[in-house]
Amino acid sequence: MATSFLGLKKSSSSGALNAMEGDGFEYSLGPPDSGFSIFLADRTKKIHFIRHAEGYHNVATKETGSNDCLLRGDEPAAAHHLYDSRLTAKGIAQAEALRSHLASRPSGARSFTAFDLVVVSPLTRTCETALHVFGQPREPGKPAFLNQVDAPKHSPEYAAGVKVAPPRFLVREECRERWGHYVCDGRRSITDIAKEFPNFDFSELVHDEDVFYSDERESDEHCCDRAVRFLQWLNSRPEKCIAVVTHSSFLRHLFGQFGETLKADDRDNLQRLAGNCELRSVVLCSHGVKDGQKVDPLMPPPANPSTVRMGSVYMKPIS
């Protein structure tokens, strides 16, 4: 059975269900028991969530039957061979298979699916997945009309000589995996990662080193909260068709907060654990209550305040 992490509560004013208490992402069925919702078209956008392809950490946990192989033991987390784990050869093949699928998946007036923007978690396996699924991104700061490439091979558009602009790849911490405890969920420095992925746009990140990772697992509540704030950030973007390359636990914390008014099969399909390189497409609908609000960059949770209390020392003034 799917898990709803924080529980869905009814608004005291409208009686509708809230995704999270006080977050403003409210949804309901419109007329009582109609089974439908109506939204203004200009407040919607299609978001294609993609879990990263198979990584070496996925193989290790399958082979050992436990997550214990992902613990750092007595060595620093960054020294572990599964820290910021990479894709396996099978994972690369999964990503390339998804690329082929998107190249023949009709969208809009095209015979293939094209994206305005690809948002990527800063971990290595998601950057690798994005690169193999979408190819080289458009160079940051370069307008679309100066970066045209061929349409997918074997498509009618390719035969007609149609050119398309590759999407930008924008890296955001908000959609990274639930951090802490397991070495695979830490990341290398952005200095190192950017060398490997030179056309990815890292300009909106605040920290070079991974200030989020620790031996403590990020709380469910914090992960749920940043997932909804990530939706708020997505809603603020001008693009209408966005892909997000992210992680299974992050998606579980995101989707587990929504869907309680759906029929059981749809709810289970939304909230179930995503497989490696699985594509799950949703329509994000804004109610307008958070439009225009600034979304601050993700910062580490504040440390617990010290419980040590020091007595004040009186210094006699020097005459």
XYZ file of N, CA, C and O in Angstrom, residues 1-162:
648
model
N 0.848 -1.201 0.000
C 0.000 0.000 0.000
C 0.879 1.244 0.000
O 1.890 1.312 0.679
N 0.502 2.230 -0.799
C 1.297 3.459 -0.898
C 1.275 4.225 0.419
O 0.309 4.170 1.172
N 2.348 4.921 0.674
C 2.499 5.665 1.922
C 2.276 7.144 1.695
O 2.790 7.715 0.744
N 1.487 7.785 2.558
C 1.360 9.235 2.557
C 2.097 9.743 3.778
O 1.673 9.515 4.899
N 3.213 10.446 3.572
C 4.147 10.694 4.664
C 3.584 11.615 5.743
O 3.726 11.362 6.912
N 2.967 12.704 5.324
C 2.529 13.667 6.330
C 1.032 13.600 6.587
O 0.518 14.280 7.451
N 0.328 12.819 5.773
C -1.114 12.779 5.951
C -1.756 13.950 5.244
O -1.243 15.052 5.249
N -2.900 13.733 4.614
C -3.599 14.805 3.918
C -4.717 15.317 4.807
O -5.514 14.557 5.323
N -4.774 16.640 4.965
C -5.720 17.238 5.895
C -6.692 18.143 5.144
O -6.326 18.782 4.172
N -7.913 18.211 5.604
C -8.892 19.068 4.968
C -8.718 20.513 5.404
O -8.472 20.808 6.559
N -8.864 21.404 4.424
C -8.806 22.822 4.717
C -10.026 23.212 5.541
O -11.147 22.823 5.232
N -9.799 23.982 6.583
C -10.914 24.398 7.434
C -11.851 25.340 6.701
O -13.028 25.453 7.031
N -11.343 26.040 5.685
C -12.168 27.017 4.979
C -12.962 26.398 3.837
O -14.145 26.659 3.664
N -12.282 25.518 3.039
C -12.952 25.006 1.843
C -13.381 23.552 1.966
O -14.227 23.084 1.210
N -12.777 22.814 2.905
C -13.073 21.402 3.021
C -12.317 20.548 2.026
O -12.430 19.329 2.022
N -11.541 21.175 1.127
C -10.784 20.414 0.148
C -9.536 19.826 0.800
O -9.110 20.272 1.859
N -8.972 18.830 0.156
C -7.787 18.183 0.701
C -6.541 18.964 0.350
O -6.365 19.410 -0.774
N -5.660 19.114 1.319
C -4.379 19.789 1.101
C -3.276 18.763 0.957
O -3.236 17.775 1.679
N -2.349 19.019 0.017
C -1.194 18.132 -0.132
C -0.358 18.141 1.132
O 0.091 17.115 1.606
N -0.132 19.322 1.679
C 0.539 19.472 2.961
C -0.119 20.646 3.662
O -0.486 21.634 3.025
N -0.277 20.550 4.935
C -0.971 21.591 5.678
C -0.315 22.952 5.462
O 0.866 23.135 5.719
N -1.081 23.896 4.930
C -0.606 25.261 4.791
C 0.285 25.508 3.588
O 0.803 26.606 3.427
N 0.481 24.511 2.704
C 1.416 24.738 1.610
C 0.772 25.427 0.410
O 1.461 25.877 -0.497
N -0.535 25.488 0.371
C -1.200 26.188 -0.710
C -1.441 25.330 -1.946
O -2.141 25.754 -2.853
N -0.860 24.123 -2.013
C -1.108 23.259 -3.153
C -2.383 22.453 -2.870
O -2.347 21.312 -2.439
N -3.488 23.074 -3.123
C -4.769 22.488 -2.763
C -5.440 21.916 -4.009
O -5.338 22.482 -5.093
N -6.095 20.800 -3.849
C -6.805 20.229 -4.983
C -8.106 19.614 -4.486
O -8.227 19.198 -3.341
N -9.106 19.560 -5.354
C -10.383 18.960 -4.999
C -11.047 18.468 -6.278
O -10.520 18.618 -7.373
N -12.222 17.897 -6.153
C -12.911 17.318 -7.291
C -13.893 18.271 -7.946
O -14.703 17.846 -8.761
N -13.846 19.547 -7.639
C -14.789 20.485 -8.248
C -16.181 20.230 -7.699
O -16.364 20.064 -6.484
N -17.205 20.180 -8.552
C -18.555 19.862 -8.071
C -18.534 18.538 -7.316
O -17.830 17.607 -7.736
N -19.250 18.456 -6.220
C -19.193 17.251 -5.379
C -19.401 15.974 -6.183
O -20.357 15.854 -6.954
N -18.491 15.054 -6.027
C -18.573 13.716 -6.626
C -18.611 13.717 -8.149
O -19.018 12.734 -8.760
N -18.167 14.812 -8.792
C -18.188 14.841 -10.251
C -17.127 13.941 -10.854
O -17.280 13.435 -11.967
N -16.022 13.769 -10.127
C -14.933 12.968 -10.664
C -14.026 13.720 -11.607
O -13.197 13.122 -12.291
N -14.164 15.046 -11.653
C -13.359 15.854 -12.567
C -12.791 17.066 -11.853
O -13.313 17.514 -10.831
N -11.698 17.600 -12.420
C -11.153 18.878 -11.999
C -10.946 19.721 -13.239
O -10.595 19.201 -14.301
N -11.180 21.017 -13.121
C -10.969 21.933 -14.239
C -9.974 22.995 -13.801
O -10.124 23.599 -12.736
N -8.948 23.216 -14.622
C -7.927 24.208 -14.340
C -7.763 25.105 -15.555
O -7.965 24.678 -16.693
N -7.385 26.326 -15.329
C -7.053 27.221 -16.422
C -5.798 26.698 -17.120
O -4.803 26.380 -16.468
N -5.833 26.651 -18.451
C -4.734 26.047 -19.209
C -3.411 26.747 -18.956
O -2.357 26.101 -18.914
N -3.449 28.076 -18.785
C -2.178 28.791 -18.606
C -1.591 28.601 -17.214
O -0.512 29.112 -16.923
N -2.280 27.874 -16.341
C -1.726 27.544 -15.028
C -1.262 26.093 -14.954
O -1.052 25.555 -13.874
N -1.118 25.462 -16.100
C -0.682 24.070 -16.121
C 0.596 23.932 -16.943
O 0.883 24.742 -17.831
N 1.363 22.915 -16.626
C 2.514 22.535 -17.444
C 2.767 21.047 -17.256
O 2.416 20.468 -16.216
N 3.330 20.432 -18.271
C 3.576 18.999 -18.210
C 4.991 18.768 -17.700
O 5.954 19.343 -18.211
N 5.090 17.917 -16.682
C 6.377 17.590 -16.083
C 6.623 16.090 -16.281
O 5.789 15.262 -15.923
N 7.768 15.759 -16.868
C 8.135 14.370 -17.106
C 9.241 13.998 -16.112
O 10.397 14.394 -16.279
N 8.875 13.263 -15.071
C 9.847 12.843 -14.064
C 10.521 11.548 -14.517
O 9.851 10.607 -14.961
N 11.833 11.506 -14.414
C 12.613 10.332 -14.806
C 13.527 9.945 -13.647
O 14.320 10.764 -13.170
N 13.397 8.719 -13.190
C 14.362 8.224 -12.208
C 15.647 7.861 -12.950
O 15.608 7.394 -14.100
N 16.790 8.070 -12.317
C 18.060 7.723 -12.938
C 18.096 6.253 -13.330
O 17.390 5.414 -12.765
N 18.929 5.935 -14.306
C 19.123 4.555 -14.739
C 19.913 3.775 -13.677
O 20.347 4.338 -12.665
N 20.112 2.486 -13.932
C 20.746 1.618 -12.931
C 22.162 2.084 -12.598
O 22.990 2.322 -13.479
N 22.428 2.207 -11.303
C 23.756 2.558 -10.819
C 24.398 1.365 -10.132
O 23.737 0.374 -9.802
N 25.706 1.479 -9.887
C 26.422 0.386 -9.219
C 25.891 0.145 -7.806
O 25.937 -0.981 -7.305
N 25.361 1.188 -7.171
C 24.801 0.998 -5.825
C 23.525 0.157 -5.876
O 23.247 -0.614 -4.950
N 22.749 0.281 -6.965
C 21.560 -0.559 -7.122
C 21.951 -2.026 -7.248
O 21.318 -2.912 -6.655
N 23.007 -2.290 -8.017
C 23.485 -3.661 -8.183
C 23.973 -4.213 -6.846
O 23.668 -5.356 -6.480
N 24.709 -3.395 -6.093
C 25.272 -3.861 -4.821
C 24.179 -4.236 -3.827
O 24.289 -5.261 -3.132
N 23.138 -3.440 -3.742
C 22.069 -3.756 -2.782
C 21.282 -4.989 -3.219
O 20.815 -5.766 -2.384
N 21.136 -5.187 -4.531
C 20.452 -6.394 -5.012
C 21.274 -7.640 -4.712
O 20.739 -8.670 -4.303
N 22.571 -7.540 -4.927
C 23.430 -8.703 -4.727
C 23.559 -9.076 -3.255
O 23.651 -10.262 -2.913
N 23.575 -8.084 -2.370
C 23.742 -8.362 -0.936
C 22.411 -8.500 -0.211
O 22.378 -9.014 0.910
N 21.328 -8.030 -0.840
C 20.011 -8.112 -0.214
C 19.819 -7.139 0.927
O 18.915 -7.310 1.754
N 20.651 -6.103 0.993
C 20.601 -5.160 2.103
C 21.238 -3.845 1.678
O 22.022 -3.784 0.723
N 20.901 -2.783 2.411
C 21.541 -1.487 2.192
C 22.833 -1.315 2.996
O 23.466 -0.257 2.928
N 23.217 -2.327 3.751
C 24.393 -2.195 4.599
C 25.664 -1.931 3.782
O 26.616 -1.322 4.287
N 25.685 -2.376 2.545
C 26.855 -2.145 1.696
C 27.025 -0.673 1.353
O 28.068 -0.272 0.813
N 26.023 0.141 1.661
C 26.067 1.572 1.359
C 26.483 2.401 2.574
O 26.501 3.630 2.496
N 26.817 1.739 3.671
C 27.266 2.454 4.857
C 28.770 2.699 4.763
O 29.515 1.864 4.243
N 29.229 3.798 5.315
C 30.634 4.177 5.143
C 31.586 3.378 6.028
O 32.777 3.291 5.744
N 31.085 2.796 7.093
C 31.959 2.063 8.005
C 32.921 3.007 8.701
O 32.516 4.092 9.155
N 34.186 2.639 8.756
C 35.183 3.451 9.456
C 35.892 4.447 8.538
O 36.707 5.236 9.005
N 35.589 4.406 7.264
C 36.254 5.306 6.325
C 35.370 6.513 6.022
O 34.150 6.461 6.211
N 35.949 7.619 5.569
C 35.128 8.767 5.167
C 34.179 8.360 4.041
O 34.523 7.530 3.191
N 32.990 8.931 4.034
C 31.995 8.564 3.020
C 32.545 8.742 1.610
O 32.340 7.890 0.732
N 33.264 9.850 1.376
C 33.754 10.151 0.032
C 34.816 9.154 -0.437
O 35.108 9.082 -1.638
N 35.384 8.368 0.486
C 36.392 7.374 0.116
C 35.763 6.040 -0.280
O 36.455 5.162 -0.812
N 34.476 5.888 -0.042
C 33.789 4.632 -0.356
C 33.627 4.508 -1.870
O 33.352 5.484 -2.564
N 33.755 3.291 -2.408
C 33.703 3.105 -3.860
C 32.316 3.338 -4.440
O 32.178 3.496 -5.661
N 31.290 3.387 -3.595
C 29.935 3.649 -4.079
C 29.467 5.076 -3.774
O 28.298 5.399 -3.974
N 30.381 5.914 -3.304
C 30.018 7.321 -3.053
C 29.658 7.979 -4.382
O 30.370 7.840 -5.377
N 28.529 8.699 -4.404
C 28.053 9.365 -5.628
C 28.129 8.387 -6.801
O 28.740 8.660 -7.836
N 27.457 7.269 -6.638
C 27.597 6.131 -7.535
C 27.282 6.459 -8.994
O 26.408 7.279 -9.286
N 27.979 5.784 -9.894
C 27.810 5.978 -11.333
C 26.861 4.933 -11.932
O 26.481 3.968 -11.267
N 26.548 5.130 -13.214
C 25.715 4.175 -13.939
C 26.534 2.955 -14.343
O 27.722 3.044 -14.658
N 25.865 1.813 -14.368
C 26.442 0.593 -14.926
C 26.261 0.607 -16.447
O 25.557 1.465 -17.008
N 26.864 -0.375 -17.119
C 26.651 -0.514 -18.564
C 25.168 -0.757 -18.864
O 24.624 -0.230 -19.851
N 24.506 -1.523 -18.002
C 23.064 -1.745 -18.177
C 22.311 -0.438 -18.012
O 21.351 -0.163 -18.742
N 22.726 0.394 -17.057
C 22.070 1.679 -16.854
C 22.200 2.580 -18.075
O 21.246 3.257 -18.469
N 23.382 2.593 -18.680
C 23.574 3.396 -19.890
C 22.663 2.896 -21.000
O 22.042 3.688 -21.730
N 22.536 1.562 -21.126
C 21.637 0.994 -22.137
C 20.184 1.373 -21.852
O 19.408 1.641 -22.783
N 19.789 1.399 -20.569
C 18.423 1.816 -20.217
C 18.164 3.251 -20.656
O 17.103 3.570 -21.200
N 19.134 4.129 -20.411
C 18.969 5.530 -20.783
C 18.889 5.700 -22.291
O 18.080 6.501 -22.799
N 19.688 4.954 -23.012
C 19.649 5.047 -24.466
C 18.345 4.480 -25.026
O 17.826 4.964 -26.038
N 17.793 3.467 -24.352
C 16.490 2.932 -24.766
C 15.393 3.969 -24.560
O 14.489 4.107 -25.387
N 15.454 4.715 -23.451
C 14.473 5.767 -23.220
C 14.617 6.871 -24.261
O 13.621 7.430 -24.728
N 15.845 7.168 -24.653
C 16.060 8.167 -25.700
C 15.380 7.741 -26.996
O 14.723 8.548 -27.666
N 15.505 6.463 -27.348
C 14.856 5.952 -28.556
C 13.337 6.031 -28.438
O 12.644 6.357 -29.408
N 12.829 5.730 -27.243
C 11.382 5.818 -27.016
C 10.870 7.240 -27.217
O 9.866 7.466 -27.896
N 11.575 8.212 -26.651
C 11.155 9.608 -26.777
C 11.265 10.098 -28.217
O 10.500 10.969 -28.643
N 12.184 9.528 -28.969
C 12.372 9.934 -30.367
C 11.210 9.502 -31.250
O 11.044 10.032 -32.359
N 10.397 8.561 -30.778
C 9.244 8.104 -31.560
C 7.929 8.280 -30.798
O 6.909 7.711 -31.183
N 7.962 9.059 -29.749
C 6.769 9.295 -28.917
C 6.136 10.613 -29.335
O 6.681 11.670 -29.066
N 4.985 10.579 -30.007
C 4.385 11.826 -30.506
C 4.048 12.788 -29.367
O 3.601 12.376 -28.294
N 4.283 14.059 -29.619
C 3.979 15.101 -28.635
C 3.675 16.384 -29.382
O 4.490 16.842 -30.192
N 2.511 16.952 -29.096
C 2.107 18.159 -29.799
C 1.972 17.878 -31.288
O 1.374 16.890 -31.703
N 2.567 18.704 -32.109
C 2.489 18.523 -33.558
C 3.665 17.724 -34.098
O 3.794 17.568 -35.311
N 4.529 17.214 -33.226
C 5.722 16.499 -33.658
C 5.565 15.001 -33.468
O 4.766 14.543 -32.649
N 6.371 14.253 -34.214
C 6.360 12.792 -34.086
C 7.256 12.318 -32.962
O 7.380 11.115 -32.719
N 7.902 13.239 -32.275
C 8.793 12.912 -31.171
C 8.524 13.873 -30.017
O 7.852 14.884 -30.177
N 9.055 13.540 -28.844
C 8.865 14.383 -27.667
C 10.066 15.301 -27.503
O 11.201 14.820 -27.385
N 9.834 16.591 -27.530
C 10.885 17.589 -27.334
C 10.622 18.328 -26.033
O 9.466 18.516 -25.638
N 11.682 18.747 -25.376
C 11.554 19.388 -24.069
C 12.094 20.807 -24.120
O 13.077 21.102 -24.800
N 11.438 21.680 -23.373
C 11.904 23.065 -23.258
C 13.054 23.177 -22.272
O 13.910 24.052 -22.406
N 13.058 22.297 -21.259
C 14.049 22.372 -20.193
C 14.206 20.995 -19.563
O 13.227 20.262 -19.404
N 15.440 20.651 -19.200
C 15.717 19.434 -18.425
C 16.335 19.871 -17.102
O 17.380 20.533 -17.087
N 15.688 19.527 -15.998
C 16.180 19.843 -14.658
C 16.828 18.581 -14.104
O 16.241 17.495 -14.160
N 18.024 18.717 -13.567
C 18.825 17.548 -13.200
C 19.316 17.679 -11.761
O 19.798 18.735 -11.345
N 19.199 16.594 -11.010
C 19.854 16.492 -9.707
C 21.359 16.552 -9.911
O 21.879 16.056 -10.923
N 22.118 17.115 -8.954
C 23.564 17.250 -9.150
C 24.376 15.980 -8.927
O 25.598 16.011 -9.083
N 23.743 14.877 -8.594
C 24.504 13.651 -8.393
C 24.961 13.086 -9.741
O 24.299 13.282 -10.767
N 26.065 12.367 -9.721
C 26.676 11.912 -10.970
C 25.741 11.021 -11.781
O 25.651 11.147 -13.007
N 25.033 10.110 -11.140
C 24.196 9.174 -11.888
C 23.039 9.860 -12.603
O 22.603 9.400 -13.662
N 22.515 10.959 -12.046
C 21.449 11.676 -12.735
C 22.009 12.502 -13.888
O 21.382 12.609 -14.949
N 23.200 13.076 -13.694
C 23.833 13.808 -14.802
C 24.138 12.859 -15.960
O 23.906 13.197 -17.129
N 24.652 11.667 -15.644
C 24.918 10.678 -16.694
C 23.626 10.264 -17.388
O 23.585 10.144 -18.623
N 22.571 10.031 -16.620
C 21.295 9.630 -17.212
C 20.775 10.704 -18.160
O 20.352 10.407 -19.286
N 20.812 11.954 -17.729
C 20.334 13.051 -18.578
C 21.114 13.111 -19.882
O 20.539 13.304 -20.967
N 22.420 12.939 -19.800
C 23.264 13.026 -20.990
C 22.939 11.910 -21.985
O 22.853 12.154 -23.198
N 22.726 10.690 -21.486
C 22.438 9.575 -22.379
C 21.003 9.601 -22.904
O 20.742 9.093 -24.000
N 20.074 10.171 -22.160
C 18.683 10.252 -22.615
C 18.499 11.384 -23.618
O 17.849 11.219 -24.659
N 19.078 12.544 -23.329
C 18.780 13.738 -24.123
C 19.924 14.205 -25.022
O 19.738 15.107 -25.830
N 21.104 13.613 -24.885
C 22.233 14.066 -25.672
C 22.831 15.344 -25.102
O 22.486 15.778 -24.003
N 23.728 15.943 -25.847
C 24.395 17.154 -25.374
C 23.395 18.300 -25.223
O 22.585 18.551 -26.122
N 23.449 19.004 -24.094
C 22.504 20.112 -23.882
C 22.928 21.362 -24.643
O 24.046 21.459 -25.155
N 21.998 22.309 -24.718
C 22.335 23.615 -25.280
C 23.279 24.338 -24.330
O 23.099 24.300 -23.114
N 24.255 24.975 -24.874
C 25.237 25.679 -24.069
C 24.572 26.775 -23.250
O 23.752 27.535 -23.781
N 24.868 26.881 -21.951
C 24.252 27.935 -21.132
C 24.468 29.321 -21.747
O 25.576 29.659 -22.179
N 23.397 30.086 -21.808
C 23.468 31.435 -22.332
C 23.353 31.528 -23.838
O 23.291 32.634 -24.386
N 23.301 30.401 -24.526
C 23.218 30.407 -25.983
C 21.762 30.339 -26.418
O 21.037 29.429 -26.011
N 21.284 31.263 -27.246
C 19.875 31.229 -27.661
C 19.591 30.030 -28.552
O 20.488 29.510 -29.236
N 18.333 29.604 -28.554
C 17.948 28.402 -29.288
C 18.259 28.516 -30.777
O 18.681 27.544 -31.412
N 18.089 29.710 -31.361
C 18.286 29.837 -32.809
C 19.748 29.718 -33.219
O 20.057 29.554 -34.402
N 20.675 29.777 -32.264
C 22.094 29.602 -32.562
C 22.594 28.196 -32.236
O 23.783 27.922 -32.347
N 21.695 27.328 -31.800
C 22.089 25.967 -31.412
C 21.062 24.973 -31.957
O 20.284 24.384 -31.214
N 21.031 24.808 -33.262
C 20.077 23.932 -33.923
C 20.743 22.609 -34.313
O 21.869 22.588 -34.805
N 20.032 21.512 -34.061
C 20.525 20.181 -34.425
C 19.434 19.457 -35.200
O 18.285 19.902 -35.264
N 19.797 18.331 -35.801
C 18.821 17.549 -36.560
C 17.742 16.978 -35.647
O 17.991 16.645 -34.482
N 16.537 16.849 -36.194
C 15.480 16.116 -35.503
C 15.899 14.649 -35.383
O 16.829 14.199 -36.072
N 15.253 13.873 -34.496
C 15.643 12.467 -34.343
C 15.636 11.710 -35.664
O 14.742 11.884 -36.497
N 16.652 10.879 -35.851
C 16.730 10.086 -37.075
C 15.500 9.187 -37.218
O 14.914 8.752 -36.227
N 15.125 8.930 -38.456
C 13.996 8.084 -38.810
C 12.652 8.780 -38.590
O 11.602 8.167 -38.824
N 12.680 10.029 -38.117
C 11.425 10.761 -37.948
C 11.075 11.492 -39.242
O 11.967 11.808 -40.048
N 9.769 11.775 -39.488
C 9.397 12.566 -40.666
C 10.077 13.934 -40.668
O 10.440 14.450 -41.723
N 10.283 14.501 -39.483
C 10.931 15.804 -39.395
C 12.388 15.723 -39.863
O 12.891 16.630 -40.531
N 13.053 14.629 -39.526
C 14.439 14.452 -39.971
C 14.501 14.346 -41.493
O 15.373 14.953 -42.137
N 13.573 13.575 -42.058
C 13.534 13.427 -43.514
C 13.278 14.752 -44.204
O 13.749 14.986 -45.325
N 12.524 15.636 -43.528
C 12.203 16.941 -44.103
C 13.270 17.985 -43.815
O 13.121 19.148 -44.209
N 14.338 17.595 -43.110
C 15.414 18.533 -42.814
C 15.110 19.503 -41.698
O 15.753 20.553 -41.580
N 14.149 19.146 -40.856
C 13.765 20.033 -39.752
C 14.867 20.071 -38.697
O 15.440 19.034 -38.341
